mmCIF file with all atom_site columns, C-alpha atoms in Angstrom:
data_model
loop_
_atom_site.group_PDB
_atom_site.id
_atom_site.type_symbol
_atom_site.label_atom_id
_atom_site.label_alt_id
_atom_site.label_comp_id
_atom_site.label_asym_id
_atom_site.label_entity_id
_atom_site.label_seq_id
_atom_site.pdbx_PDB_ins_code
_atom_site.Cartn_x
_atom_site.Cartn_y
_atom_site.Cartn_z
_atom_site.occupancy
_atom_site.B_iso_or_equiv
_atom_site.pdbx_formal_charge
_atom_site.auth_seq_id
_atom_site.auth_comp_id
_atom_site.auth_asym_id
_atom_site.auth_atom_id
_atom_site.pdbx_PDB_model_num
ATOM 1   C CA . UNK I 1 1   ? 43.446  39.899  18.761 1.00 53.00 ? 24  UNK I CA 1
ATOM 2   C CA . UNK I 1 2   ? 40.442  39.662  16.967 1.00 59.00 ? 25  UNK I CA 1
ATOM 3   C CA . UNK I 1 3   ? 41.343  36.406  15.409 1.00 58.00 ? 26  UNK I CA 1
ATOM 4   C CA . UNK I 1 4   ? 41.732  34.797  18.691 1.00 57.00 ? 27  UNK I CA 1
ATOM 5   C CA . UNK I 1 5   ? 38.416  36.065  19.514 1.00 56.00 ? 28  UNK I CA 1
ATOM 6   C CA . UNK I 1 6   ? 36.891  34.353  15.960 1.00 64.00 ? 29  UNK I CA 1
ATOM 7   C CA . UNK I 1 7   ? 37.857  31.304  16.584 1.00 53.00 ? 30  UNK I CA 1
ATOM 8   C CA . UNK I 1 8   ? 36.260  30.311  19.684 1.00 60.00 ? 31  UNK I CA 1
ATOM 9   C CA . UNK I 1 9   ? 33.116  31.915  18.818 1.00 58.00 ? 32  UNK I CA 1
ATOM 10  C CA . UNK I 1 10  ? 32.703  29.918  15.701 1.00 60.00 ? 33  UNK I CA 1
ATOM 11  C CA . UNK I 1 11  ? 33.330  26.854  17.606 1.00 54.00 ? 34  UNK I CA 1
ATOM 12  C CA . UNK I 1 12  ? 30.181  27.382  20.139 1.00 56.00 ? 35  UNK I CA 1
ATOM 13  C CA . UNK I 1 13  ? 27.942  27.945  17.365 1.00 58.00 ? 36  UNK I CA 1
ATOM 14  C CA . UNK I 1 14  ? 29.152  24.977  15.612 1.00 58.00 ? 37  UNK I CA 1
ATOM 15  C CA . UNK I 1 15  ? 28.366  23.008  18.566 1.00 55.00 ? 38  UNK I CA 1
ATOM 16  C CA . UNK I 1 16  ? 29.789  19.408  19.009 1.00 57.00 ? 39  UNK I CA 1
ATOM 17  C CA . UNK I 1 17  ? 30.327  17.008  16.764 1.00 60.00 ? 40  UNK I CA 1
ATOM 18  C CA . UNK I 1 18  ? 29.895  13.027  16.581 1.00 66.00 ? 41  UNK I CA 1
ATOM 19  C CA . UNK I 1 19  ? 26.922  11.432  18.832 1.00 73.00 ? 42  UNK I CA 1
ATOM 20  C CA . UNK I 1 20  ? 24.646  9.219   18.325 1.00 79.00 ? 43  UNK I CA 1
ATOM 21  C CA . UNK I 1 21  ? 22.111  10.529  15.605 1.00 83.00 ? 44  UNK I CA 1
ATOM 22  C CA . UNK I 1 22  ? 18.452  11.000  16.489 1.00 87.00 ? 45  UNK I CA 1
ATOM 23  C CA . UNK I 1 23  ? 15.751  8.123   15.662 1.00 92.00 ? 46  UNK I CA 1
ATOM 24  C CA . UNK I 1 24  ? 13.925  8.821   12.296 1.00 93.00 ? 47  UNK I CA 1
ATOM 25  C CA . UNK I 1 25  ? 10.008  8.973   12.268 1.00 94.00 ? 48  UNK I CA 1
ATOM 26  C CA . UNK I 1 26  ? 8.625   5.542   10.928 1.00 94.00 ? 49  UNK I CA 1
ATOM 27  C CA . UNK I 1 27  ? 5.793   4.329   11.365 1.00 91.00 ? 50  UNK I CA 1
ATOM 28  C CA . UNK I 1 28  ? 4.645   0.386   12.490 1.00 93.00 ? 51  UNK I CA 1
ATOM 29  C CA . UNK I 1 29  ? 2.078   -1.288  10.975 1.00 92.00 ? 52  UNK I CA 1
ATOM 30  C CA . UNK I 1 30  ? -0.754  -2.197  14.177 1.00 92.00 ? 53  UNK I CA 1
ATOM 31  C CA . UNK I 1 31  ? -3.900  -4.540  13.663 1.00 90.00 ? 54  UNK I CA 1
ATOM 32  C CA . UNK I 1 32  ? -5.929  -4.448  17.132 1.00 88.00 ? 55  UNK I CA 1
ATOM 33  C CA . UNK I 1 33  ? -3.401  -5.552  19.537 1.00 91.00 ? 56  UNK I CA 1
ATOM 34  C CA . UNK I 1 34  ? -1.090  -6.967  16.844 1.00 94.00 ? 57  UNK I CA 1
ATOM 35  C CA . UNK I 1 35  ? 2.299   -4.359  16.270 1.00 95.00 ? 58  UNK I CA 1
ATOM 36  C CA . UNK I 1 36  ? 4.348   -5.293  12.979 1.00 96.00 ? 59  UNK I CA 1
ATOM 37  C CA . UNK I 1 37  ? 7.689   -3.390  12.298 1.00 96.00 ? 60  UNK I CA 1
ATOM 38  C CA . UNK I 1 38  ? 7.389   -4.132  9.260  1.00 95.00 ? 61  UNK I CA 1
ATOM 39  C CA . UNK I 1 39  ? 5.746   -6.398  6.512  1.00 93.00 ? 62  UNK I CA 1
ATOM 40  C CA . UNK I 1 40  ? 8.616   -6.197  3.899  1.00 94.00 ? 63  UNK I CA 1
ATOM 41  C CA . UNK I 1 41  ? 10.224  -9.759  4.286  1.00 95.00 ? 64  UNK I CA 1
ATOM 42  C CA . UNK I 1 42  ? 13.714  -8.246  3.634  1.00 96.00 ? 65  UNK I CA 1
ATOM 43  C CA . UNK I 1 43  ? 13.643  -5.928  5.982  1.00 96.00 ? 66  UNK I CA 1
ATOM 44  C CA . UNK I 1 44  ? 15.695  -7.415  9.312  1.00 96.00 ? 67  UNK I CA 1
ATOM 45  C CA . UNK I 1 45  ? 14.386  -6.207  12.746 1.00 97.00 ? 68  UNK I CA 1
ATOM 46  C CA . UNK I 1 46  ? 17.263  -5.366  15.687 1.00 97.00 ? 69  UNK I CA 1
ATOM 47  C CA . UNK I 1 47  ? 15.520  -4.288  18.507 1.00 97.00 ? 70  UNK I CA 1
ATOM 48  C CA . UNK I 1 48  ? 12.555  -2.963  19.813 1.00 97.00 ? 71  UNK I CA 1
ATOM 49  C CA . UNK I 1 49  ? 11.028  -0.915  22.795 1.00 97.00 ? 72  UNK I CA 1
ATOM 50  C CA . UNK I 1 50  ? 7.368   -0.297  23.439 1.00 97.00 ? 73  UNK I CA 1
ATOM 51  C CA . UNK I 1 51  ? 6.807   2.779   26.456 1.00 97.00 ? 74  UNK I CA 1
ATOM 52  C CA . UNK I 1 52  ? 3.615   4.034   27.658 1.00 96.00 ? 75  UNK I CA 1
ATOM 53  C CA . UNK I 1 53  ? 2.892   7.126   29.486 1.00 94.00 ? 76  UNK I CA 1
ATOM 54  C CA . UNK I 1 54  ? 0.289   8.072   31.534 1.00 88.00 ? 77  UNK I CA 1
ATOM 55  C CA . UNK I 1 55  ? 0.009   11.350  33.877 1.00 87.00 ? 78  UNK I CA 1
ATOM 56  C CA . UNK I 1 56  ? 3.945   12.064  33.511 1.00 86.00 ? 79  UNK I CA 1
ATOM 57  C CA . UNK I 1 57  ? 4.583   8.044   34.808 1.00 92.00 ? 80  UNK I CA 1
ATOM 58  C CA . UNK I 1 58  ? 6.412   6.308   32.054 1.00 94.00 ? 81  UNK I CA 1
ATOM 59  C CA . UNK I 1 59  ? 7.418   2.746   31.548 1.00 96.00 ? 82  UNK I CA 1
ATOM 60  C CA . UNK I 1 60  ? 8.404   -0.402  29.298 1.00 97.00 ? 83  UNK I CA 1
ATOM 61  C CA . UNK I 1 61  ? 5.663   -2.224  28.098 1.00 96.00 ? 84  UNK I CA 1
ATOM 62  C CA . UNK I 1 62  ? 7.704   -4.975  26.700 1.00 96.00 ? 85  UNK I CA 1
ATOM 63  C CA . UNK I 1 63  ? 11.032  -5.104  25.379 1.00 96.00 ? 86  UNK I CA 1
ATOM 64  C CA . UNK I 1 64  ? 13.490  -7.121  23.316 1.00 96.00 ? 87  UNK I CA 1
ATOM 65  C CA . UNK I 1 65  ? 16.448  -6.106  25.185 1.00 90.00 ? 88  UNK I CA 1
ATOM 66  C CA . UNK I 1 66  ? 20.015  -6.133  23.754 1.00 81.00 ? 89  UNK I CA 1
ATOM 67  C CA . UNK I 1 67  ? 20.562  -9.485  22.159 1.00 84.00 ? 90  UNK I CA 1
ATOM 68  C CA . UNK I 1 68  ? 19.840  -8.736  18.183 1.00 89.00 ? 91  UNK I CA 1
ATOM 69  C CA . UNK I 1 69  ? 17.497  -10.645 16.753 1.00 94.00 ? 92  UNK I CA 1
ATOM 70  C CA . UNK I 1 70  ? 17.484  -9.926  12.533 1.00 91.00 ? 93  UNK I CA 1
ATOM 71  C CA . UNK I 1 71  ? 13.745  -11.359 12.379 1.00 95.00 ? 94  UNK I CA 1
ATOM 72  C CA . UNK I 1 72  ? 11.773  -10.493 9.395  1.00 94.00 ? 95  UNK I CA 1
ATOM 73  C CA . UNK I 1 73  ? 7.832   -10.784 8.612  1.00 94.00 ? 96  UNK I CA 1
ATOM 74  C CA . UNK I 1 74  ? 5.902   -12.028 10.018 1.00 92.00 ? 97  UNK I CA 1
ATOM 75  C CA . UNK I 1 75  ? 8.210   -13.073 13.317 1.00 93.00 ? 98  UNK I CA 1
ATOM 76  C CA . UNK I 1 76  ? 9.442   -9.601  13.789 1.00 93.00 ? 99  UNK I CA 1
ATOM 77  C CA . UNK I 1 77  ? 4.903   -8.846  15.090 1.00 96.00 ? 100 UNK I CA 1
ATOM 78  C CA . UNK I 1 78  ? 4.178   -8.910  19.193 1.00 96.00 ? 101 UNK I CA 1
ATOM 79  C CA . UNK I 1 79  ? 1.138   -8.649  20.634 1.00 95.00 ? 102 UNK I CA 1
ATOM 80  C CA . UNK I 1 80  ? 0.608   -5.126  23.143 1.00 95.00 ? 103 UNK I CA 1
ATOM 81  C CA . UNK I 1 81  ? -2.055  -4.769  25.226 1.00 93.00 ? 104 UNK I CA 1
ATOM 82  C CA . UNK I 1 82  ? -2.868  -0.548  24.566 1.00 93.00 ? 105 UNK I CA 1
ATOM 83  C CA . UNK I 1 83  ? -4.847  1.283   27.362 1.00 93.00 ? 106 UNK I CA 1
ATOM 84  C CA . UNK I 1 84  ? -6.888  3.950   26.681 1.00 92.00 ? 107 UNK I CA 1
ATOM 85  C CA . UNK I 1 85  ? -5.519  7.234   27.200 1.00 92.00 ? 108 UNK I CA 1
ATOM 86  C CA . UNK I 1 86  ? -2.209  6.711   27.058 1.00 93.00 ? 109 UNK I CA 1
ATOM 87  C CA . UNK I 1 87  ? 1.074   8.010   24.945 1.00 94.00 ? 110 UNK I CA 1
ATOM 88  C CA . UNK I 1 88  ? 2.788   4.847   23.284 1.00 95.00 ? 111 UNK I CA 1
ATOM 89  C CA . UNK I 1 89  ? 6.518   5.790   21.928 1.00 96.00 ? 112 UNK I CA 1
ATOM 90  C CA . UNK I 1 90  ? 7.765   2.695   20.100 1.00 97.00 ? 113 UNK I CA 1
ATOM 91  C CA . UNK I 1 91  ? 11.235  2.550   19.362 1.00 97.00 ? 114 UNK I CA 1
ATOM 92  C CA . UNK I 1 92  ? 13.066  0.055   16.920 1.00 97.00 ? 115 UNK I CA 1
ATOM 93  C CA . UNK I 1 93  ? 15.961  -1.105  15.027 1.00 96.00 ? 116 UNK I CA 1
ATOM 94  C CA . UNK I 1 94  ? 15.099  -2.061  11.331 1.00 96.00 ? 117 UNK I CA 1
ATOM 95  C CA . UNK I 1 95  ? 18.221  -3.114  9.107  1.00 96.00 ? 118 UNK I CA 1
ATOM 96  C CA . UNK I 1 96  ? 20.609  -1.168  11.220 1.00 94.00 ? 119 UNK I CA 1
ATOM 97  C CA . UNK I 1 97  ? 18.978  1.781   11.313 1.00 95.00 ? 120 UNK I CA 1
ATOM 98  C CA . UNK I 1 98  ? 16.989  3.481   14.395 1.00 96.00 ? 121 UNK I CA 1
ATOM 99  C CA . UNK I 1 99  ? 13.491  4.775   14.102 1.00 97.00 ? 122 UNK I CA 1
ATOM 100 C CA . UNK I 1 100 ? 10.885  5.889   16.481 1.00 96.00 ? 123 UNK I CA 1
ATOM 101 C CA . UNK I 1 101 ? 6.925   5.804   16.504 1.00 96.00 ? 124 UNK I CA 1
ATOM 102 C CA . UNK I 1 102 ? 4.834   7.774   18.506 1.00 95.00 ? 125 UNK I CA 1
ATOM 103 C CA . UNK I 1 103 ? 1.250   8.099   19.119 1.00 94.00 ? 126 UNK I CA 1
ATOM 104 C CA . UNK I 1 104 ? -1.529  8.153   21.511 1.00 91.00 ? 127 UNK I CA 1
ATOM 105 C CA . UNK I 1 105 ? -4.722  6.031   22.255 1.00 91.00 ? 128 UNK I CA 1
ATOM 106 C CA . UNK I 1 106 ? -8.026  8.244   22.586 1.00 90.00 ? 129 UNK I CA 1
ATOM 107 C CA . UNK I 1 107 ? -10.528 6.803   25.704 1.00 88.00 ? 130 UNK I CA 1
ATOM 108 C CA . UNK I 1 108 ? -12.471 5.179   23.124 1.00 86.00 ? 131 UNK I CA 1
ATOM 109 C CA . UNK I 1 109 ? -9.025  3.287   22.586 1.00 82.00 ? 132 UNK I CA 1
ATOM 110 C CA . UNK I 1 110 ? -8.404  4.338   19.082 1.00 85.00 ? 133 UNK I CA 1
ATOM 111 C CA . UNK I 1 111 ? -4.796  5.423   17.848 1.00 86.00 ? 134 UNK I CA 1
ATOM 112 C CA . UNK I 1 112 ? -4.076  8.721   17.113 1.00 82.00 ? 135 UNK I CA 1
ATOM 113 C CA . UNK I 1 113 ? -0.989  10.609  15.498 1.00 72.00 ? 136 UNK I CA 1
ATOM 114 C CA . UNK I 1 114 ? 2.020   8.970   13.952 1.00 56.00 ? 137 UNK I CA 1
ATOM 115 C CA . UNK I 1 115 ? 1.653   7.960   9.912  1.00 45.00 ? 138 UNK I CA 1
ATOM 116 C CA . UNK I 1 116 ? -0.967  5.531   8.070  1.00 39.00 ? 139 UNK I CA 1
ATOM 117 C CA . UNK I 1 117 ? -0.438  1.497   8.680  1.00 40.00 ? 140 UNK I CA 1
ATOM 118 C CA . UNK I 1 118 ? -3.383  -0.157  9.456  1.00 43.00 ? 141 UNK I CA 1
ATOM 119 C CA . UNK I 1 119 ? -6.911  -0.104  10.376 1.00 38.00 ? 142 UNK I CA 1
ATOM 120 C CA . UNK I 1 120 ? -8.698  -2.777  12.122 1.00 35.00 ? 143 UNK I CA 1
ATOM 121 C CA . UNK I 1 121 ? -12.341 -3.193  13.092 1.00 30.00 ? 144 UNK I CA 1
ATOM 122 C CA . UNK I 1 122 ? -12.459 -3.286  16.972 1.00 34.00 ? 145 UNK I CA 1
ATOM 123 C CA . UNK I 1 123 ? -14.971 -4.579  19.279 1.00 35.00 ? 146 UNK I CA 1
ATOM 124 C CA . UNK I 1 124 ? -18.020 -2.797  19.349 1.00 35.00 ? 147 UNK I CA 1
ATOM 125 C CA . UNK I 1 125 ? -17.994 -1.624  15.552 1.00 32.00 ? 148 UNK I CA 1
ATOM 126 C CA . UNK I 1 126 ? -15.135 1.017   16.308 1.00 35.00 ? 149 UNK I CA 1
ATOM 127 C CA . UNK I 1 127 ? -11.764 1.315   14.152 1.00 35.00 ? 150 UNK I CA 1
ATOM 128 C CA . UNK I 1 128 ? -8.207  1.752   15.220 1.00 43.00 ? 151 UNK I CA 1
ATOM 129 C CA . UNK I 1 129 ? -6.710  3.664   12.574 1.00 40.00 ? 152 UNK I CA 1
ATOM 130 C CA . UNK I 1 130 ? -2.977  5.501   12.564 1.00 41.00 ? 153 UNK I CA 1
ATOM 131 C CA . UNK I 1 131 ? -3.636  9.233   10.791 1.00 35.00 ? 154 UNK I CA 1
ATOM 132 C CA . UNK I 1 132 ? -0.911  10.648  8.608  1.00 34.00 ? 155 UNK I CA 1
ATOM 133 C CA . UNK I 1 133 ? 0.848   13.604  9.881  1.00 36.00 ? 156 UNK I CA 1
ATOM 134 C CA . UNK I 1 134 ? 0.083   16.909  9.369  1.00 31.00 ? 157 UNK I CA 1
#
């Protein structure tokens, strides 16, 4: 009796297997309005998604949709508009593999969160800089 009890038990708190696996944190590299996946010239880009959010209201700034399109440095960059005050979640395909970058723009329209990449001098004397993670 008590094995028939076992076994089911240890099969909820193994929980399913198989899925698809969770992005992994990476960051992109962004100069002003300029978004690189990357700058290694191996590296092949897939895909890419850029969504904003704003009050709870999100949607797809631009998109590559589902053809893949292996690009490399420096045709794998796209230019994105960022508003102040908004949460940007960027997710790509580099080399096969899915990652995900998220961060927010301050109303000054500076980047916050995510990891290091780039820093560019912005209008007005100001810098856009990506801060490493805590």
């Amino acid at each position: 009796m008590n094995k028939l009890v076992i076994l089911p038990v240890i099969l909820l708190l193994s929980g399913c297997p198989g899925g698809n696996p969770a992005p992994h944190p990476r960051a992109t590299f962004i100069n002003g309005d300029r978004l690189c996946f990357s700058i290694d010239k191996k590296d092949l880009l897939n895909y890419y998604t850029v969504d904003e959010s704003e009050n709870g209201k999100i949607q797809t700034v631009v998109s590559s949709g589902y053809n893949k399109l292996n690009s490399s440095y420096p045709d794998n960059c796209i230019d994105v508009k960022w508003k102040s005050n908004h949460t940007y979640v960027v997710n790509y395909g580099l080399n096969d593999k899915k990652y995900v970058h998220e961060f927010f723009t301050d109303s000054n329209g500076l980047i916050n969160g995510g990891t290091t990449s780039c820093s560019s001098l912005l209008p007005g004397g100001g810098q856009r800089v990506l801060s490493e993670p805590a």
